[in-house]
Amino acid sequence: MVIATWNVNSVRARKERLLAWLAAHRPDVLCLQELKVVRDDFPWEEVRAAGYETVGAFQPTYNGVAILSRLPMADVVEGLGDGEDDPQARLVAATIWPGHAGAVDGPRKETADGAGVASVPRDGGVRVVCVYVPNGQEPDSDKFQYKLRWLDRLEAWLRRTTRPGERVIVCGDFNIVPRDLDAHDAAAWRGTVLLNPEVRGRLAALEGTGLVDVVARRHPEGGPFSWWDYRMLGFPKNHGLRIDLVLASPAQADRCIDAFTDRDQRKGEKPSDHAPVVVTFRD
DNA sequence: ATGGCTGATCGAATCAGA
């Protein structure tokens, strides 16, 4: 099973690039962040024509996350659902079954209400969680407090909604640099909202639930970077960061056989400032 | 010490990103 995560920085601005990438790579699952679009304006039909079903959480102008899948999805959840008053669309989750027939073209079970979501038992599936962690702007800002709080809420949500032994993949834009080797110049980023003891502590807490950073495990040398600043010739100078992460539960992480960043998507006309991170797991 | 870029928004200057 191939799963990818990509912060597209507006799905409308990136629509043609997204469709071309889906056609070229055909991942089983693609998690998107920063859609910046309301539900009605997401390119539902074009993505479906490419062979992918979509579930997502949306809001105007900012944030927005989606899971695109060639495999059937079920048990879709939007948001942390913890009772907090939070309008920001930053999480969507769904269960998929590797090796199952395609979500769009293949045979599929129908739900009683005919909604067309495959009605397959969750046991044996992989829980896919697509997240867009708040950036936090400045360490002394309310936005940074919201970031820390959101990460605490995510940990609580994972402990509450997933079971020990369940296959889980949590991927997306974490806005955290896990290791100094994941920055072109860690000294320049130290103390910012992306690289400081507090966010690293939150990531460690997520890993404390058993999740493993599978890209880091496969790349002990550091990187690969997944984001480069639009300004200051960030990409040509390779001044990047690895902030788009794929975390997996222990047994799922052991199934990881490949992990890379598609740097080509940071090139050419109208790129996102993030590149897709692509991970392969044995089914 | 910081911006340079990009995208969205009642359309020009502002917010936000990281």
Short mmCIF file of C-alpha atoms (C1' of nucleotides) in Angstrom, two decimals:
data_model
loop_
_atom_site.label_atom_id
_atom_site.label_comp_id
_atom_site.label_asym_id
_atom_site.label_seq_id
_atom_site.Cartn_x
_atom_site.Cartn_y
_atom_site.Cartn_z
CA MET A 1 0.00 0.00 0.00
CA VAL A 2 1.31 3.41 -0.99
CA ILE A 3 0.19 6.38 1.09
CA ALA A 4 1.26 9.98 0.56
CA THR A 5 0.77 13.27 2.36
CA TRP A 6 0.93 16.68 0.69
CA ASN A 7 0.25 20.19 1.90
CA VAL A 8 -0.98 21.68 -1.39
CA ASN A 9 -1.41 25.30 -0.21
CA SER A 10 -4.82 25.72 -1.92
CA VAL A 11 -6.38 22.82 -3.80
CA ARG A 12 -7.79 25.22 -6.37
CA ALA A 13 -4.40 26.75 -7.17
CA ARG A 14 -2.92 23.23 -7.30
CA LYS A 15 -5.73 21.35 -9.06
CA GLU A 16 -3.96 20.59 -12.34
CA ARG A 17 -0.74 19.66 -10.56
CA LEU A 18 -2.66 17.43 -8.15
CA LEU A 19 -4.52 15.58 -10.92
CA ALA A 20 -1.32 15.09 -12.91
CA TRP A 21 0.44 13.76 -9.82
CA LEU A 22 -2.37 11.31 -9.05
CA ALA A 23 -2.26 10.04 -12.63
CA ALA A 24 1.51 9.63 -12.56
CA HIS A 25 1.93 8.05 -9.11
CA ARG A 26 -1.39 6.33 -8.41
CA PRO A 27 -0.96 6.15 -4.60
CA ASP A 28 -3.62 4.14 -2.84
CA VAL A 29 -4.21 6.97 -0.39
CA LEU A 30 -3.31 10.66 -0.54
CA CYS A 31 -3.77 12.95 2.46
CA LEU A 32 -4.05 16.65 1.63
CA GLN A 33 -3.72 19.71 3.84
CA GLU A 34 -4.38 23.43 3.40
CA LEU A 35 -7.20 22.97 0.93
CA LYS A 36 -8.31 26.59 1.51
CA VAL A 37 -11.69 25.87 -0.02
CA VAL A 38 -15.30 25.35 0.98
CA ARG A 39 -16.87 21.93 0.45
CA ASP A 40 -18.86 22.97 -2.63
CA ASP A 41 -15.76 24.23 -4.44
CA PHE A 42 -13.58 21.13 -3.94
CA PRO A 43 -12.94 19.42 -7.33
CA TRP A 44 -15.01 16.36 -6.41
CA GLU A 45 -15.78 15.18 -9.93
CA GLU A 46 -12.30 15.54 -11.33
CA VAL A 47 -10.77 13.66 -8.41
CA ARG A 48 -13.41 10.96 -8.72
CA ALA A 49 -12.75 10.70 -12.46
CA ALA A 50 -9.10 10.12 -11.56
CA GLY A 51 -10.24 7.07 -9.57
CA TYR A 52 -10.34 8.48 -6.04
CA GLU A 53 -13.06 8.84 -3.44
CA THR A 54 -12.68 11.85 -1.16
CA VAL A 55 -13.58 12.60 2.44
CA GLY A 56 -12.63 15.87 4.06
CA ALA A 57 -13.12 18.68 6.53
CA PHE A 58 -13.52 22.14 5.06
CA GLN A 59 -13.69 25.81 5.96
CA PRO A 60 -13.43 29.04 3.92
CA THR A 61 -10.02 30.54 3.14
CA TYR A 62 -7.91 28.63 5.66
CA ASN A 63 -6.91 25.09 6.61
CA GLY A 64 -8.99 22.19 5.27
CA VAL A 65 -7.91 18.52 5.04
CA ALA A 66 -8.92 15.59 2.86
CA ILE A 67 -8.22 11.90 2.33
CA LEU A 68 -8.30 10.74 -1.29
CA SER A 69 -8.46 6.97 -1.64
CA ARG A 70 -8.65 4.33 -4.35
CA LEU A 71 -9.66 1.94 -1.60
CA PRO A 72 -13.02 1.93 0.16
CA MET A 73 -13.25 4.18 3.21
CA ALA A 74 -15.47 3.84 6.25
CA ASP A 75 -15.91 5.22 9.76
CA VAL A 76 -15.19 8.74 8.56
CA VAL A 77 -14.61 11.30 11.31
CA GLU A 78 -14.17 15.05 10.83
CA GLY A 79 -12.54 16.99 13.65
CA LEU A 80 -11.44 16.05 17.15
CA GLY A 81 -15.01 15.89 18.42
CA ASP A 82 -13.98 16.66 21.99
CA GLY A 83 -16.57 19.30 22.65
CA GLU A 84 -14.23 22.24 22.25
CA ASP A 85 -15.51 25.17 20.23
CA ASP A 86 -13.02 25.00 17.36
CA PRO A 87 -14.08 25.91 13.81
CA GLN A 88 -10.71 25.12 12.26
CA ALA A 89 -10.78 22.16 9.84
CA ARG A 90 -7.60 20.29 10.75
CA LEU A 91 -8.39 16.58 11.04
CA VAL A 92 -10.16 13.92 9.04
CA ALA A 93 -9.91 10.17 9.61
CA ALA A 94 -11.11 7.09 7.77
CA THR A 95 -10.47 3.36 7.79
CA ILE A 96 -9.21 1.67 4.62
CA TRP A 97 -8.49 -1.93 3.73
CA PRO A 98 -5.25 -2.54 1.80
CA GLY A 99 -5.68 -4.86 -1.12
CA HIS A 100 -9.43 -4.38 -1.21
CA ALA A 101 -11.10 -3.64 -4.55
CA GLY A 102 -11.06 -0.05 -5.75
CA ALA A 103 -13.28 2.55 -4.14
CA VAL A 104 -14.54 4.02 -7.38
CA ASP A 105 -14.44 1.42 -10.13
CA GLY A 106 -14.25 -1.90 -8.33
CA PRO A 107 -17.05 -3.89 -6.73
CA ARG A 108 -18.10 -2.46 -3.42
CA LYS A 109 -20.60 -3.08 -0.73
CA GLU A 110 -23.34 -0.51 -0.33
CA THR A 111 -24.58 0.85 2.95
CA ALA A 112 -28.21 0.44 3.91
CA ASP A 113 -28.89 4.07 3.07
CA GLY A 114 -27.22 3.71 -0.30
CA ALA A 115 -24.62 6.33 0.51
CA GLY A 116 -22.06 4.16 -1.22
CA VAL A 117 -19.51 4.01 1.56
CA ALA A 118 -18.23 0.49 1.82
CA SER A 119 -19.70 -1.31 4.78
CA VAL A 120 -16.76 -3.42 5.79
CA PRO A 121 -15.91 -4.25 9.38
CA ARG A 122 -13.21 -2.02 10.84
CA ASP A 123 -11.24 -4.99 12.10
CA GLY A 124 -8.25 -5.62 9.87
CA GLY A 125 -8.39 -2.16 8.36
CA VAL A 126 -5.90 0.65 8.64
CA ARG A 127 -7.03 3.77 10.45
CA VAL A 128 -5.76 6.72 8.41
CA VAL A 129 -5.67 10.09 10.19
CA CYS A 130 -4.92 13.21 8.13
CA VAL A 131 -3.87 16.22 10.20
CA TYR A 132 -2.89 19.81 9.67
CA VAL A 133 -1.25 20.89 12.92
CA PRO A 134 -1.45 24.65 13.60
CA ASN A 135 1.66 26.61 12.67
CA GLY A 136 1.68 28.76 15.79
CA GLN A 137 3.16 31.88 14.19
CA GLU A 138 5.24 33.16 17.16
CA PRO A 139 6.19 31.41 20.41
CA ASP A 140 4.68 34.19 22.55
CA SER A 141 1.39 34.28 20.63
CA ASP A 142 -2.06 32.93 21.34
CA LYS A 143 -1.67 30.93 18.14
CA PHE A 144 1.25 29.03 19.64
CA GLN A 145 -0.80 28.20 22.73
CA TYR A 146 -3.51 26.94 20.40
CA LYS A 147 -0.91 24.78 18.62
CA LEU A 148 0.24 23.17 21.88
CA ARG A 149 -3.34 22.68 23.01
CA TRP A 150 -4.29 21.17 19.65
CA LEU A 151 -1.43 18.67 19.89
CA ASP A 152 -2.55 17.74 23.43
CA ARG A 153 -6.09 17.26 22.11
CA LEU A 154 -4.78 15.10 19.26
CA GLU A 155 -2.95 12.84 21.69
CA ALA A 156 -6.08 12.50 23.82
CA TRP A 157 -8.16 11.80 20.71
CA LEU A 158 -5.78 9.06 19.58
CA ARG A 159 -5.81 7.43 23.00
CA ARG A 160 -9.59 7.64 23.09
CA THR A 161 -10.46 6.50 19.55
CA THR A 162 -7.84 3.91 18.65
CA ARG A 163 -7.31 0.54 20.22
CA PRO A 164 -4.09 -1.18 21.22
CA GLY A 165 -2.94 -3.32 18.32
CA GLU A 166 -4.97 -1.42 15.76
CA ARG A 167 -3.16 -0.48 12.54
CA VAL A 168 -2.92 3.32 12.55
CA ILE A 169 -1.25 5.86 10.29
CA VAL A 170 -1.25 9.53 11.32
CA CYS A 171 0.15 11.74 8.60
CA GLY A 172 0.12 15.34 7.53
CA ASP A 173 1.74 18.70 8.08
CA PHE A 174 2.85 18.64 11.73
CA ASN A 175 4.68 21.98 11.67
CA ILE A 176 7.34 20.36 13.87
CA VAL A 177 10.97 19.66 12.97
CA PRO A 178 11.54 16.28 14.66
CA ARG A 179 15.35 16.23 14.68
CA ASP A 180 18.01 18.85 14.12
CA LEU A 181 19.01 16.82 11.06
CA ASP A 182 15.58 17.59 9.60
CA ALA A 183 16.49 21.26 9.13
CA HIS A 184 19.01 22.77 6.72
CA ASP A 185 20.14 25.01 9.59
CA ALA A 186 18.76 23.93 12.93
CA ALA A 187 20.46 26.83 14.72
CA ALA A 188 18.51 29.29 12.59
CA TRP A 189 15.20 27.60 13.44
CA ARG A 190 15.81 26.83 17.10
CA GLY A 191 13.38 28.68 19.31
CA THR A 192 10.85 29.19 16.54
CA VAL A 193 7.38 27.62 16.65
CA LEU A 194 8.64 24.78 14.44
CA LEU A 195 11.67 23.76 16.50
CA ASN A 196 11.57 24.15 20.26
CA PRO A 197 11.34 21.90 23.34
CA GLU A 198 7.60 22.35 23.71
CA VAL A 199 6.60 21.12 20.25
CA ARG A 200 9.23 18.40 20.39
CA GLY A 201 7.72 17.34 23.71
CA ARG A 202 4.29 17.12 22.10
CA LEU A 203 5.69 14.97 19.29
CA ALA A 204 7.37 12.74 21.89
CA ALA A 205 4.01 12.42 23.62
CA LEU A 206 2.42 11.27 20.36
CA GLU A 207 5.25 8.77 19.96
CA GLY A 208 4.51 7.75 23.54
CA THR A 209 1.25 6.28 22.27
CA GLY A 210 3.37 3.88 20.19
CA LEU A 211 3.49 5.84 16.95
CA VAL A 212 6.75 5.69 14.98
CA ASP A 213 8.08 8.36 12.59
CA VAL A 214 8.65 5.94 9.72
CA VAL A 215 10.48 8.42 7.48
CA ALA A 216 12.95 9.24 10.26
CA ARG A 217 13.49 5.54 10.89
CA ARG A 218 14.39 4.98 7.24
CA HIS A 219 16.49 8.12 7.05
CA PRO A 220 18.82 8.25 10.06
CA GLU A 221 21.02 10.66 8.09
CA GLY A 222 18.26 13.30 8.38
CA GLY A 223 15.56 14.59 6.08
CA PRO A 224 14.37 14.32 3.43
CA PHE A 225 13.03 17.86 3.50
CA SER A 226 9.35 18.34 2.63
CA TRP A 227 9.09 22.16 2.76
CA TRP A 228 11.13 25.02 1.33
CA ASP A 229 10.41 28.74 1.77
CA TYR A 230 9.02 30.46 -1.30
CA ARG A 231 11.27 33.39 -0.47
CA MET A 232 15.04 33.78 -0.50
CA LEU A 233 15.55 31.09 -3.14
CA GLY A 234 14.72 28.51 -0.50
CA PHE A 235 14.41 25.57 -2.87
CA PRO A 236 17.37 26.29 -5.17
CA LYS A 237 19.53 26.66 -2.06
CA ASN A 238 17.88 23.57 -0.51
CA HIS A 239 17.05 25.54 2.60
CA GLY A 240 14.32 23.16 3.69
CA LEU A 241 12.70 21.40 6.60
CA ARG A 242 11.10 18.03 7.19
CA ILE A 243 7.81 18.96 8.84
CA ASP A 244 5.39 16.71 6.92
CA LEU A 245 5.40 13.44 8.82
CA VAL A 246 4.05 9.92 8.57
CA LEU A 247 3.60 8.24 11.95
CA ALA A 248 2.53 4.62 12.22
CA SER A 249 1.58 2.24 14.99
CA PRO A 250 4.35 -0.28 15.84
CA ALA A 251 3.29 -3.25 13.70
CA GLN A 252 2.31 -0.94 10.84
CA ALA A 253 5.67 0.84 11.04
CA ASP A 254 7.41 -2.52 10.74
CA ARG A 255 5.63 -2.98 7.40
CA CYS A 256 7.25 0.16 5.97
CA ILE A 257 9.48 -0.70 3.01
CA ASP A 258 10.05 2.69 1.35
CA ALA A 259 9.79 6.40 2.11
CA PHE A 260 10.75 9.40 0.00
CA THR A 261 9.86 12.99 -0.81
CA ASP A 262 8.87 13.88 -4.38
CA ARG A 263 11.06 16.95 -4.78
CA ASP A 264 9.95 17.31 -8.40
CA GLN A 265 6.68 18.75 -7.09
CA ARG A 266 8.57 21.71 -5.65
CA LYS A 267 9.81 22.55 -9.18
CA GLY A 268 8.20 24.20 -12.19
CA GLU A 269 5.25 26.57 -12.43
CA LYS A 270 3.09 27.26 -9.40
CA PRO A 271 4.41 24.70 -6.93
CA SER A 272 3.16 24.35 -3.39
CA ASP A 273 5.86 25.22 -0.87
CA HIS A 274 5.54 21.59 0.32
CA ALA A 275 6.38 18.42 -1.63
CA PRO A 276 4.52 15.10 -1.26
CA VAL A 277 5.93 12.55 1.20
CA VAL A 278 5.35 9.05 -0.16
CA VAL A 279 5.51 5.91 1.99
CA THR A 280 5.07 2.28 0.99
CA PHE A 281 3.83 -0.38 3.42
CA ARG A 282 3.44 -4.09 2.83
CA ASP A 283 -0.30 -4.80 2.75
"C1'" DA B 1 16.56 42.38 12.50
"C1'" DT B 2 14.09 41.19 8.57
"C1'" DG B 3 12.09 40.72 3.92
"C1'" DG B 4 12.20 38.84 -0.19
"C1'" DC B 5 6.85 34.70 -2.09
"C1'" DT B 6 2.20 32.84 -2.58
"C1'" DG B 7 -2.86 32.42 -1.92
"C1'" DA B 8 -7.48 34.15 -0.47
"C1'" DT B 9 -10.32 37.83 0.21
"C1'" DC B 10 -16.47 42.02 -1.74
"C1'" DG B 11 -10.63 43.71 -5.13
"C1'" DA B 12 -6.43 46.72 -1.82
"C1'" DA B 13 -4.30 46.04 1.84
"C1'" DT B 14 -4.27 42.52 5.13
"C1'" DC B 15 -3.96 37.99 7.11
"C1'" DA B 16 -1.57 33.70 7.17
"C1'" DG B 17 1.77 30.56 6.16
"C1'" DA B 18 6.60 28.51 8.22
#
